[in-house]
PDB file of C-alpha atoms in Angstrom:
ATOM      1  CA  MET A   1     112.054 145.176  57.764  1.00 84.00           C
ATOM      2  CA  GLY A   2     112.040 147.297  54.476  1.00 89.00           C
ATOM      3  CA  LEU A   3     111.772 146.166  51.574  1.00 87.00           C
ATOM      4  CA  ARG A   4     113.872 148.360  48.418  1.00 89.00           C
ATOM      5  CA  LEU A   5     110.842 148.655  45.668  1.00 88.00           C
ATOM      6  CA  ARG A   6     113.699 148.028  43.165  1.00 88.00           C
ATOM      7  CA  ASP A   7     114.532 144.635  44.237  1.00 89.00           C
ATOM      8  CA  THR A   8     110.486 143.821  44.284  1.00 89.00           C
ATOM      9  CA  VAL A   9     110.599 144.682  40.744  1.00 87.00           C
ATOM     10  CA  GLY A  10     113.758 142.980  39.901  1.00 88.00           C
ATOM     11  CA  HIS A  11     112.267 139.252  41.710  1.00 89.00           C
ATOM     12  CA  GLN A  12     109.404 140.356  39.405  1.00 93.00           C
ATOM     13  CA  LEU A  13     111.353 140.201  36.213  1.00 93.00           C
ATOM     14  CA  ARG A  14     110.868 136.443  36.665  1.00 93.00           C
ATOM     15  CA  GLU A  15     107.900 135.755  35.815  1.00 96.00           C
ATOM     16  CA  LEU A  16     105.879 135.961  32.677  1.00 97.00           C
ATOM     17  CA  ARG A  17     103.688 139.571  33.781  1.00 98.00           C
ATOM     18  CA  TYR A  18     100.817 141.286  32.031  1.00 98.00           C
ATOM     19  CA  GLU A  19      98.483 144.452  32.727  1.00 98.00           C
ATOM     20  CA  PRO A  20      94.708 145.257  31.086  1.00 98.00           C
ATOM     21  CA  THR A  21      94.830 148.529  30.071  1.00 98.00           C
ATOM     22  CA  ALA A  22      91.717 150.794  29.166  1.00 97.00           C
ATOM     23  CA  LYS A  23      92.873 152.182  25.536  1.00 98.00           C
ATOM     24  CA  ARG A  24      91.453 151.435  22.168  1.00 98.00           C
ATOM     25  CA  ILE A  25      94.444 150.227  20.080  1.00 98.00           C
ATOM     26  CA  ARG A  26      95.314 149.821  16.488  1.00 98.00           C
ATOM     27  CA  ALA A  27      98.124 148.859  14.035  1.00 98.00           C
ATOM     28  CA  GLU A  28      98.461 149.278  10.997  1.00 95.00           C
ATOM     29  CA  LEU A  29     100.407 147.279   8.115  1.00 92.00           C
ATOM     30  CA  ASN A  30     100.669 149.397   4.510  1.00 87.00           C
ATOM     31  CA  GLY A  31      98.182 151.812   5.221  1.00 89.00           C
ATOM     32  CA  THR A  32      95.390 148.963   6.812  1.00 91.00           C
ATOM     33  CA  THR A  33      94.351 148.650  10.052  1.00 96.00           C
ATOM     34  CA  VAL A  34      94.817 144.670  11.061  1.00 96.00           C
ATOM     35  CA  VAL A  35      95.016 145.439  14.512  1.00 98.00           C
ATOM     36  CA  ASP A  36      91.742 147.381  16.027  1.00 98.00           C
ATOM     37  CA  SER A  37      91.016 146.322  20.516  1.00 98.00           C
ATOM     38  CA  ASP A  38      89.670 147.934  22.929  1.00 98.00           C
ATOM     39  CA  ARG A  39      90.238 144.233  24.728  1.00 98.00           C
ATOM     40  CA  ALA A  40      94.584 144.593  24.552  1.00 98.00           C
ATOM     41  CA  VAL A  41      96.683 143.973  27.773  1.00 98.00           C
ATOM     42  CA  LEU A  42     100.169 144.585  28.209  1.00 98.00           C
ATOM     43  CA  VAL A  43     102.739 142.004  28.434  1.00 98.00           C
ATOM     44  CA  TRP A  44     106.754 141.348  29.394  1.00 98.00           C
ATOM     45  CA  GLU A  45     107.957 137.665  29.222  1.00 97.00           C
ATOM     46  CA  PRO A  46     110.252 136.953  31.274  1.00 96.00           C
ATOM     47  CA  ARG A  47     113.427 139.554  31.528  1.00 96.00           C
ATOM     48  CA  ARG A  48     111.815 141.544  29.217  1.00 96.00           C
ATOM     49  CA  VAL A  49     112.260 145.197  30.312  1.00 95.00           C
ATOM     50  CA  VAL A  50     109.570 147.297  28.325  1.00 95.00           C
ATOM     51  CA  PRO A  51     106.455 145.683  27.337  1.00 97.00           C
ATOM     52  CA  THR A  52     104.729 145.151  24.459  1.00 97.00           C
ATOM     53  CA  TYR A  53     100.831 144.600  23.184  1.00 98.00           C
ATOM     54  CA  ALA A  54      99.273 141.621  23.258  1.00 98.00           C
ATOM     55  CA  VAL A  55      95.098 141.483  21.510  1.00 98.00           C
ATOM     56  CA  PRO A  56      92.979 138.779  21.044  1.00 98.00           C
ATOM     57  CA  ALA A  57      93.138 136.925  18.540  1.00 98.00           C
ATOM     58  CA  GLU A  58      89.465 137.489  16.695  1.00 98.00           C
ATOM     59  CA  ASP A  59      90.774 141.435  17.570  1.00 98.00           C
ATOM     60  CA  ILE A  60      93.236 140.710  14.427  1.00 98.00           C
ATOM     61  CA  ASP A  61      91.687 141.190  10.903  1.00 96.00           C
ATOM     62  CA  ALA A  62      95.258 138.838   9.517  1.00 94.00           C
ATOM     63  CA  GLU A  63      95.580 135.333   9.220  1.00 93.00           C
ATOM     64  CA  LEU A  64      97.347 133.883  11.810  1.00 94.00           C
ATOM     65  CA  SER A  65      99.679 130.614  10.871  1.00 91.00           C
ATOM     66  CA  PRO A  66     102.450 128.890  12.741  1.00 89.00           C
ATOM     67  CA  GLU A  67     105.964 130.551  12.374  1.00 81.00           C
ATOM     68  CA  PRO A  68     108.343 128.901  10.658  1.00 71.00           C
ATOM     69  CA  PRO A  69     111.377 128.008  12.328  1.00 67.00           C
ATOM     70  CA  GLY A  70     113.412 131.363  13.317  1.00 66.00           C
ATOM     71  CA  SER A  71     111.715 131.725  17.229  1.00 68.00           C
ATOM     72  CA  VAL A  72     114.247 130.648  19.693  1.00 76.00           C
ATOM     73  CA  GLN A  73     113.856 130.624  22.972  1.00 79.00           C
ATOM     74  CA  ALA A  74     116.260 132.980  24.987  1.00 77.00           C
ATOM     75  CA  ASP A  75     118.759 131.083  27.295  1.00 76.00           C
ATOM     76  CA  GLY A  76     120.273 132.566  30.354  1.00 75.00           C
ATOM     77  CA  ASP A  77     123.270 133.966  28.967  1.00 82.00           C
ATOM     78  CA  VAL A  78     120.812 136.735  26.397  1.00 87.00           C
ATOM     79  CA  GLY A  79     120.481 139.828  27.938  1.00 91.00           C
ATOM     80  CA  PHE A  80     121.993 143.104  28.798  1.00 90.00           C
ATOM     81  CA  ALA A  81     123.004 143.924  32.668  1.00 88.00           C
ATOM     82  CA  LEU A  82     121.057 145.828  35.382  1.00 90.00           C
ATOM     83  CA  PRO A  83     122.822 145.434  38.067  1.00 90.00           C
ATOM     84  CA  ASP A  84     120.859 147.652  40.461  1.00 89.00           C
ATOM     85  CA  VAL A  85     117.963 145.744  39.499  1.00 89.00           C
ATOM     86  CA  THR A  86     119.124 141.779  38.524  1.00 91.00           C
ATOM     87  CA  THR A  87     121.740 139.525  39.028  1.00 91.00           C
ATOM     88  CA  MET A  88     119.818 138.347  35.878  1.00 91.00           C
ATOM     89  CA  PRO A  89     120.438 139.407  32.153  1.00 93.00           C
ATOM     90  CA  VAL A  90     117.501 141.448  31.548  1.00 94.00           C
ATOM     91  CA  LEU A  91     116.053 141.606  27.754  1.00 94.00           C
ATOM     92  CA  ASP A  92     115.813 144.980  26.517  1.00 93.00           C
ATOM     93  CA  PRO A  93     114.369 146.231  23.018  1.00 92.00           C
ATOM     94  CA  ARG A  94     117.894 145.252  21.200  1.00 91.00           C
ATOM     95  CA  ILE A  95     117.091 141.616  21.760  1.00 94.00           C
ATOM     96  CA  PRO A  96     114.310 140.908  18.802  1.00 94.00           C
ATOM     97  CA  PHE A  97     110.897 140.253  19.074  1.00 95.00           C
ATOM     98  CA  SER A  98     111.817 136.292  18.062  1.00 93.00           C
ATOM     99  CA  VAL A  99     113.929 135.816  20.746  1.00 94.00           C
ATOM    100  CA  HIS A 100     111.004 134.673  23.731  1.00 95.00           C
ATOM    101  CA  SER A 101     111.296 133.849  27.292  1.00 95.00           C
ATOM    102  CA  ALA A 102     108.115 132.115  27.989  1.00 96.00           C
ATOM    103  CA  GLU A 103     106.451 128.609  26.703  1.00 95.00           C
ATOM    104  CA  GLY A 104     104.174 129.672  23.728  1.00 96.00           C
ATOM    105  CA  GLU A 105     103.787 129.582  19.940  1.00 95.00           C
ATOM    106  CA  PRO A 106     105.085 132.078  18.120  1.00 95.00           C
ATOM    107  CA  VAL A 107     102.636 132.801  14.621  1.00 95.00           C
ATOM    108  CA  ALA A 108     102.468 134.677  11.512  1.00 93.00           C
ATOM    109  CA  ILE A 109     100.408 137.667  11.015  1.00 94.00           C
ATOM    110  CA  ARG A 110      99.945 137.467   7.219  1.00 91.00           C
ATOM    111  CA  ILE A 111      97.777 139.262   4.323  1.00 87.00           C
ATOM    112  CA  ASP A 112      96.496 138.181   1.151  1.00 83.00           C
ATOM    113  CA  GLY A 113      99.265 135.012   2.288  1.00 75.00           C
ATOM    114  CA  ALA A 114     101.846 137.116   2.460  1.00 79.00           C
ATOM    115  CA  ARG A 115     103.938 136.975   6.225  1.00 72.00           C
ATOM    116  CA  TYR A 116     104.172 140.748   7.179  1.00 83.00           C
ATOM    117  CA  ALA A 117     104.822 140.801  10.823  1.00 93.00           C
ATOM    118  CA  LEU A 118     105.568 138.339  14.446  1.00 94.00           C
ATOM    119  CA  GLY A 119     103.061 137.372  16.645  1.00 96.00           C
ATOM    120  CA  PHE A 120     103.531 135.143  19.713  1.00 96.00           C
ATOM    121  CA  ARG A 121     100.410 132.586  21.476  1.00 97.00           C
ATOM    122  CA  PRO A 122     101.770 132.611  25.159  1.00 97.00           C
ATOM    123  CA  GLY A 123     100.674 128.792  27.268  1.00 96.00           C
ATOM    124  CA  ASP A 124      99.623 130.675  29.859  1.00 97.00           C
ATOM    125  CA  ASP A 125      95.811 130.163  31.000  1.00 97.00           C
ATOM    126  CA  GLU A 126      96.071 133.787  32.055  1.00 97.00           C
ATOM    127  CA  LEU A 127      96.362 134.945  28.438  1.00 98.00           C
ATOM    128  CA  SER A 128      94.532 132.377  26.353  1.00 97.00           C
ATOM    129  CA  GLY A 129      93.663 133.214  23.480  1.00 98.00           C
ATOM    130  CA  TYR A 130      95.691 136.752  22.969  1.00 98.00           C
ATOM    131  CA  VAL A 131      98.885 136.496  20.717  1.00 98.00           C
ATOM    132  CA  VAL A 132     100.830 139.260  21.816  1.00 98.00           C
ATOM    133  CA  LEU A 133     101.931 141.615  18.835  1.00 98.00           C
ATOM    134  CA  ASP A 134     106.107 142.721  17.542  1.00 97.00           C
ATOM    135  CA  PHE A 135     105.619 146.583  17.903  1.00 97.00           C
ATOM    136  CA  ASP A 136     108.503 146.592  15.262  1.00 95.00           C
ATOM    137  CA  GLY A 137     106.709 144.308  13.187  1.00 95.00           C
ATOM    138  CA  PHE A 138     103.643 147.124  12.753  1.00 96.00           C
ATOM    139  CA  ASP A 139     104.016 150.692  10.259  1.00 95.00           C
ATOM    140  CA  ARG A 140     102.090 152.346  13.089  1.00 96.00           C
ATOM    141  CA  TRP A 141     100.589 152.479  16.344  1.00 98.00           C
ATOM    142  CA  LEU A 142      97.900 154.321  17.646  1.00 98.00           C
ATOM    143  CA  GLU A 143      96.765 154.837  21.050  1.00 98.00           C
ATOM    144  CA  GLU A 144      93.234 155.811  20.824  1.00 98.00           C
ATOM    145  CA  ASP A 145      93.671 158.313  17.918  1.00 98.00           C
ATOM    146  CA  ASP A 146      97.746 159.092  19.303  1.00 96.00           C
ATOM    147  CA  GLU A 147     100.646 157.609  17.727  1.00 95.00           C
ATOM    148  CA  ILE A 148     103.707 156.025  19.749  1.00 94.00           C
ATOM    149  CA  VAL A 149     106.777 155.032  18.805  1.00 92.00           C
ATOM    150  CA  GLY A 150     109.107 152.575  20.241  1.00 92.00           C
ATOM    151  CA  HIS A 151     106.690 150.601  22.305  1.00 95.00           C
ATOM    152  CA  PRO A 152     103.899 151.182  24.558  1.00 96.00           C
ATOM    153  CA  HIS A 153     104.618 153.273  27.574  1.00 94.00           C
ATOM    154  CA  ASP A 154     105.015 151.393  30.618  1.00 95.00           C
ATOM    155  CA  PRO A 155     102.526 152.523  33.479  1.00 95.00           C
ATOM    156  CA  PHE A 156     104.117 151.896  36.482  1.00 93.00           C
ATOM    157  CA  GLN A 157     107.336 154.140  35.135  1.00 92.00           C
ATOM    158  CA  ARG A 158     107.823 157.953  34.737  1.00 91.00           C
ATOM    159  CA  ILE A 159     110.350 161.239  33.991  1.00 94.00           C
ATOM    160  CA  ASP A 160     110.987 163.298  35.492  1.00 96.00           C
ATOM    161  CA  VAL A 161     113.061 166.787  35.169  1.00 98.00           C
ATOM    162  CA  ARG A 162     113.952 168.783  37.395  1.00 98.00           C
ATOM    163  CA  ARG A 163     116.711 172.329  37.541  1.00 98.00           C
ATOM    164  CA  THR A 164     119.667 171.864  39.029  1.00 98.00           C
ATOM    165  CA  SER A 165     122.686 174.055  39.769  1.00 98.00           C
ATOM    166  CA  ARG A 166     124.527 171.314  41.348  1.00 98.00           C
ATOM    167  CA  HIS A 167     128.789 172.311  39.678  1.00 98.00           C
ATOM    168  CA  ILE A 168     128.744 169.604  36.125  1.00 98.00           C
ATOM    169  CA  ARG A 169     131.701 168.554  35.093  1.00 98.00           C
ATOM    170  CA  VAL A 170     132.011 165.713  32.256  1.00 98.00           C
ATOM    171  CA  MET A 171     135.619 164.482  31.916  1.00 96.00           C
ATOM    172  CA  LEU A 172     137.711 161.977  30.100  1.00 95.00           C
ATOM    173  CA  GLY A 173     140.292 161.341  32.470  1.00 92.00           C
ATOM    174  CA  ASP A 174     141.904 165.016  32.466  1.00 93.00           C
ATOM    175  CA  THR A 175     140.045 166.266  28.936  1.00 95.00           C
ATOM    176  CA  LEU A 176     136.850 168.151  30.320  1.00 97.00           C
ATOM    177  CA  LEU A 177     134.396 167.786  27.412  1.00 98.00           C
ATOM    178  CA  ALA A 178     131.635 169.766  29.650  1.00 98.00           C
ATOM    179  CA  ASP A 179     131.163 172.383  32.713  1.00 98.00           C
ATOM    180  CA  THR A 180     127.813 173.729  33.672  1.00 98.00           C
ATOM    181  CA  ARG A 181     125.358 175.247  36.972  1.00 98.00           C
ATOM    182  CA  ARG A 182     122.433 175.481  34.552  1.00 98.00           C
ATOM    183  CA  ALA A 183     121.403 170.996  33.844  1.00 98.00           C
ATOM    184  CA  LYS A 184     118.368 169.151  34.164  1.00 98.00           C
ATOM    185  CA  MET A 185     117.967 166.435  35.180  1.00 98.00           C
ATOM    186  CA  LEU A 186     116.069 162.926  33.817  1.00 98.00           C
ATOM    187  CA  PHE A 187     114.712 160.847  36.169  1.00 97.00           C
ATOM    188  CA  GLU A 188     113.753 157.429  34.846  1.00 95.00           C
ATOM    189  CA  THR A 189     112.396 154.363  37.131  1.00 92.00           C
ATOM    190  CA  LEU A 190     115.090 152.191  36.895  1.00 88.00           C
ATOM    191  CA  LEU A 191     117.570 154.287  35.178  1.00 90.00           C
ATOM    192  CA  PRO A 192     120.625 156.017  36.624  1.00 92.00           C
ATOM    193  CA  VAL A 193     119.868 159.523  36.600  1.00 96.00           C
ATOM    194  CA  ARG A 194     120.913 161.656  33.379  1.00 97.00           C
ATOM    195  CA  TYR A 195     122.512 165.191  33.211  1.00 98.00           C
ATOM    196  CA  TYR A 196     121.420 167.168  30.324  1.00 98.00           C
ATOM    197  CA  LEU A 197     122.846 170.239  29.416  1.00 98.00           C
ATOM    198  CA  PRO A 198     122.716 173.756  27.165  1.00 98.00           C
ATOM    199  CA  PRO A 199     125.038 173.171  24.111  1.00 98.00           C
ATOM    200  CA  GLU A 200     126.633 176.351  24.690  1.00 98.00           C
ATOM    201  CA  ASP A 201     127.964 174.539  27.979  1.00 98.00           C
ATOM    202  CA  VAL A 202     129.752 171.353  26.045  1.00 98.00           C
ATOM    203  CA  VAL A 203     133.475 172.121  25.635  1.00 97.00           C
ATOM    204  CA  ALA A 204     134.091 169.388  22.887  1.00 96.00           C
ATOM    205  CA  GLU A 205     133.902 169.862  19.871  1.00 96.00           C
ATOM    206  CA  LEU A 206     130.545 167.781  18.567  1.00 97.00           C
ATOM    207  CA  GLN A 207     130.058 166.469  15.103  1.00 97.00           C
ATOM    208  CA  PRO A 208     127.007 164.791  13.873  1.00 96.00           C
ATOM    209  CA  SER A 209     126.100 161.249  14.183  1.00 96.00           C
ATOM    210  CA  ALA A 210     124.082 159.180  11.239  1.00 97.00           C
ATOM    211  CA  THR A 211     122.353 157.422  14.562  1.00 97.00           C
ATOM    212  CA  THR A 212     118.784 157.605  15.613  1.00 96.00           C
ATOM    213  CA  THR A 213     117.565 155.787  18.619  1.00 95.00           C
ATOM    214  CA  TYR A 214     113.498 156.108  19.092  1.00 92.00           C
ATOM    215  CA  CYS A 215     111.919 155.940  22.933  1.00 93.00           C
ATOM    216  CA  ALA A 216     109.217 155.305  23.862  1.00 93.00           C
ATOM    217  CA  TYR A 217     108.398 158.716  26.690  1.00 94.00           C
ATOM    218  CA  LYS A 218     111.267 160.650  25.184  1.00 96.00           C
ATOM    219  CA  GLY A 219     111.307 161.020  21.143  1.00 95.00           C
ATOM    220  CA  LYS A 220     113.686 160.364  18.603  1.00 96.00           C
ATOM    221  CA  ALA A 221     117.288 160.783  19.579  1.00 97.00           C
ATOM    222  CA  ALA A 222     119.955 162.729  17.712  1.00 98.00           C
ATOM    223  CA  TYR A 223     123.448 161.269  18.619  1.00 98.00           C
ATOM    224  CA  ARG A 224     127.262 163.513  18.611  1.00 98.00           C
ATOM    225  CA  SER A 225     130.186 162.531  18.473  1.00 98.00           C
ATOM    226  CA  ALA A 226     132.974 164.341  20.734  1.00 97.00           C
ATOM    227  CA  VAL A 227     136.084 165.339  18.848  1.00 95.00           C
ATOM    228  CA  THR A 228     139.247 164.586  21.594  1.00 92.00           C
ATOM    229  CA  ALA A 229     142.793 164.742  21.263  1.00 89.00           C
ATOM    230  CA  GLY A 230     143.048 161.504  21.799  1.00 88.00           C
ATOM    231  CA  GLY A 231     140.589 160.156  19.204  1.00 92.00           C
ATOM    232  CA  VAL A 232     137.002 160.571  18.269  1.00 96.00           C
ATOM    233  CA  LEU A 233     134.106 159.638  21.003  1.00 96.00           C
ATOM    234  CA  HIS A 234     131.597 157.930  18.449  1.00 97.00           C
ATOM    235  CA  ASP A 235     127.934 158.762  19.194  1.00 98.00           C
ATOM    236  CA  ILE A 236     128.526 159.177  23.325  1.00 98.00           C
ATOM    237  CA  ALA A 237     125.742 162.363  23.248  1.00 98.00           C
ATOM    238  CA  TRP A 238     122.272 162.572  22.209  1.00 98.00           C
ATOM    239  CA  ARG A 239     119.583 165.508  22.243  1.00 98.00           C
ATOM    240  CA  TYR A 240     116.064 165.123  21.178  1.00 98.00           C
ATOM    241  CA  ASP A 241     115.498 167.858  19.578  1.00 97.00           C
ATOM    242  CA  GLU A 242     111.443 167.634  18.695  1.00 97.00           C
ATOM    243  CA  PRO A 243     110.989 165.260  21.946  1.00 96.00           C
ATOM    244  CA  LEU A 244     107.297 164.039  23.424  1.00 94.00           C
ATOM    245  CA  VAL A 245     105.312 165.877  25.896  1.00 93.00           C
ATOM    246  CA  ASP A 246     106.886 163.879  28.687  1.00 92.00           C
ATOM    247  CA  ALA A 247     110.259 165.420  27.164  1.00 96.00           C
ATOM    248  CA  SER A 248     109.429 168.504  26.763  1.00 97.00           C
ATOM    249  CA  GLU A 249     111.588 170.646  29.113  1.00 98.00           C
ATOM    250  CA  VAL A 250     115.201 168.599  27.740  1.00 98.00           C
ATOM    251  CA  ARG A 251     114.571 170.053  24.168  1.00 98.00           C
ATOM    252  CA  GLY A 252     117.924 171.360  22.454  1.00 98.00           C
ATOM    253  CA  LEU A 253     119.984 169.826  25.250  1.00 98.00           C
ATOM    254  CA  VAL A 254     123.092 167.165  25.212  1.00 98.00           C
ATOM    255  CA  ALA A 255     123.728 164.179  27.168  1.00 98.00           C
ATOM    256  CA  PHE A 256     126.336 161.990  28.131  1.00 98.00           C
ATOM    257  CA  PHE A 257     127.189 158.637  28.327  1.00 97.00           C
ATOM    258  CA  ASP A 258     128.845 158.478  32.055  1.00 95.00           C
ATOM    259  CA  GLU A 259     129.053 154.960  31.482  1.00 95.00           C
ATOM    260  CA  ARG A 260     131.621 155.939  29.153  1.00 95.00           C
ATOM    261  CA  LEU A 261     132.867 158.606  30.549  1.00 96.00           C
ATOM    262  CA  ASP A 262     133.726 160.598  34.101  1.00 96.00           C
ATOM    263  CA  LEU A 263     130.738 162.166  35.648  1.00 97.00           C
ATOM    264  CA  VAL A 264     131.300 164.905  38.760  1.00 98.00           C
ATOM    265  CA  VAL A 265     128.854 165.938  40.740  1.00 98.00           C
ATOM    266  CA  ASP A 266     129.833 169.229  42.878  1.00 98.00           C
ATOM    267  CA  GLY A 267     133.309 167.585  42.783  1.00 97.00           C
ATOM    268  CA  VAL A 268     132.715 164.473  43.621  1.00 97.00           C
ATOM    269  CA  ALA A 269     133.551 162.267  40.826  1.00 96.00           C
ATOM    270  CA  ARG A 270     130.507 159.307  40.262  1.00 95.00           C
ATOM    271  CA  PRO A 271     130.873 155.646  39.131  1.00 95.00           C
ATOM    272  CA  ARG A 272     129.939 155.700  36.029  1.00 95.00           C
ATOM    273  CA  PRO A 273     126.516 153.539  35.645  1.00 93.00           C
ATOM    274  CA  GLU A 274     126.256 149.545  34.138  1.00 89.00           C
ATOM    275  CA  THR A 275     123.602 149.705  32.399  1.00 89.00           C
ATOM    276  CA  PRO A 276     122.969 148.134  28.956  1.00 87.00           C
ATOM    277  CA  TRP A 277     124.861 150.684  26.908  1.00 88.00           C
ATOM    278  CA  SER A 278     127.869 150.580  29.086  1.00 86.00           C
TER     279      SER A 278
END
């Protein structure tokens, strides 16, 4: 009997997962390199959908001490829905590092006695001697000599961008927000396809927002709010003006959250996907 691969991924989300990397990994605090390792592994705690780095404790040039109470164990209700992959709530990057779903010991990474970042010693024997590091707790990360943002890349995830002449309409009820036959479709592993549209094919007035987010694969997203007769749709769209290499083909194009809108492709309305951004 055939096996749908994403069902396998959904089942594996229940487990603590890790994967060695051949990259030299460095992390900086206050301009000082405190992590330097060529023995790093990528670690996904149960239900985590993006990885973070773990390195041997001896590759951390800082004091490691037990973290005072503050870390918590994630119960089964914490997280966000990703029903096309799993029935469990998933832990995406919005769930803080201090929320753990694996057994282990939280630690503080201290320089000159002051706490600067968080770590976690997994209780699993396969990761004995390793410390999982809070990506957001460090000022700068390098893979070899290239800086990375957001979180480490998942070696089993990818992005593809394809041009399409399909007729794409973005609607909110009877209100037309965008209409194009010049979209680019961005395919990202385990996520809904996103349609990136030329700005001139967006009918709705878009106002710049102060909101920005970072994607490890696409870069810094700048958000837009749409002005409609029924009111303002806050942070309903985004664009990458200086994308990373993987997303260079969608530079300056506009994408909408079709979790909150109605997407019509070649005259057929698509069901709204249910994701962490619904």
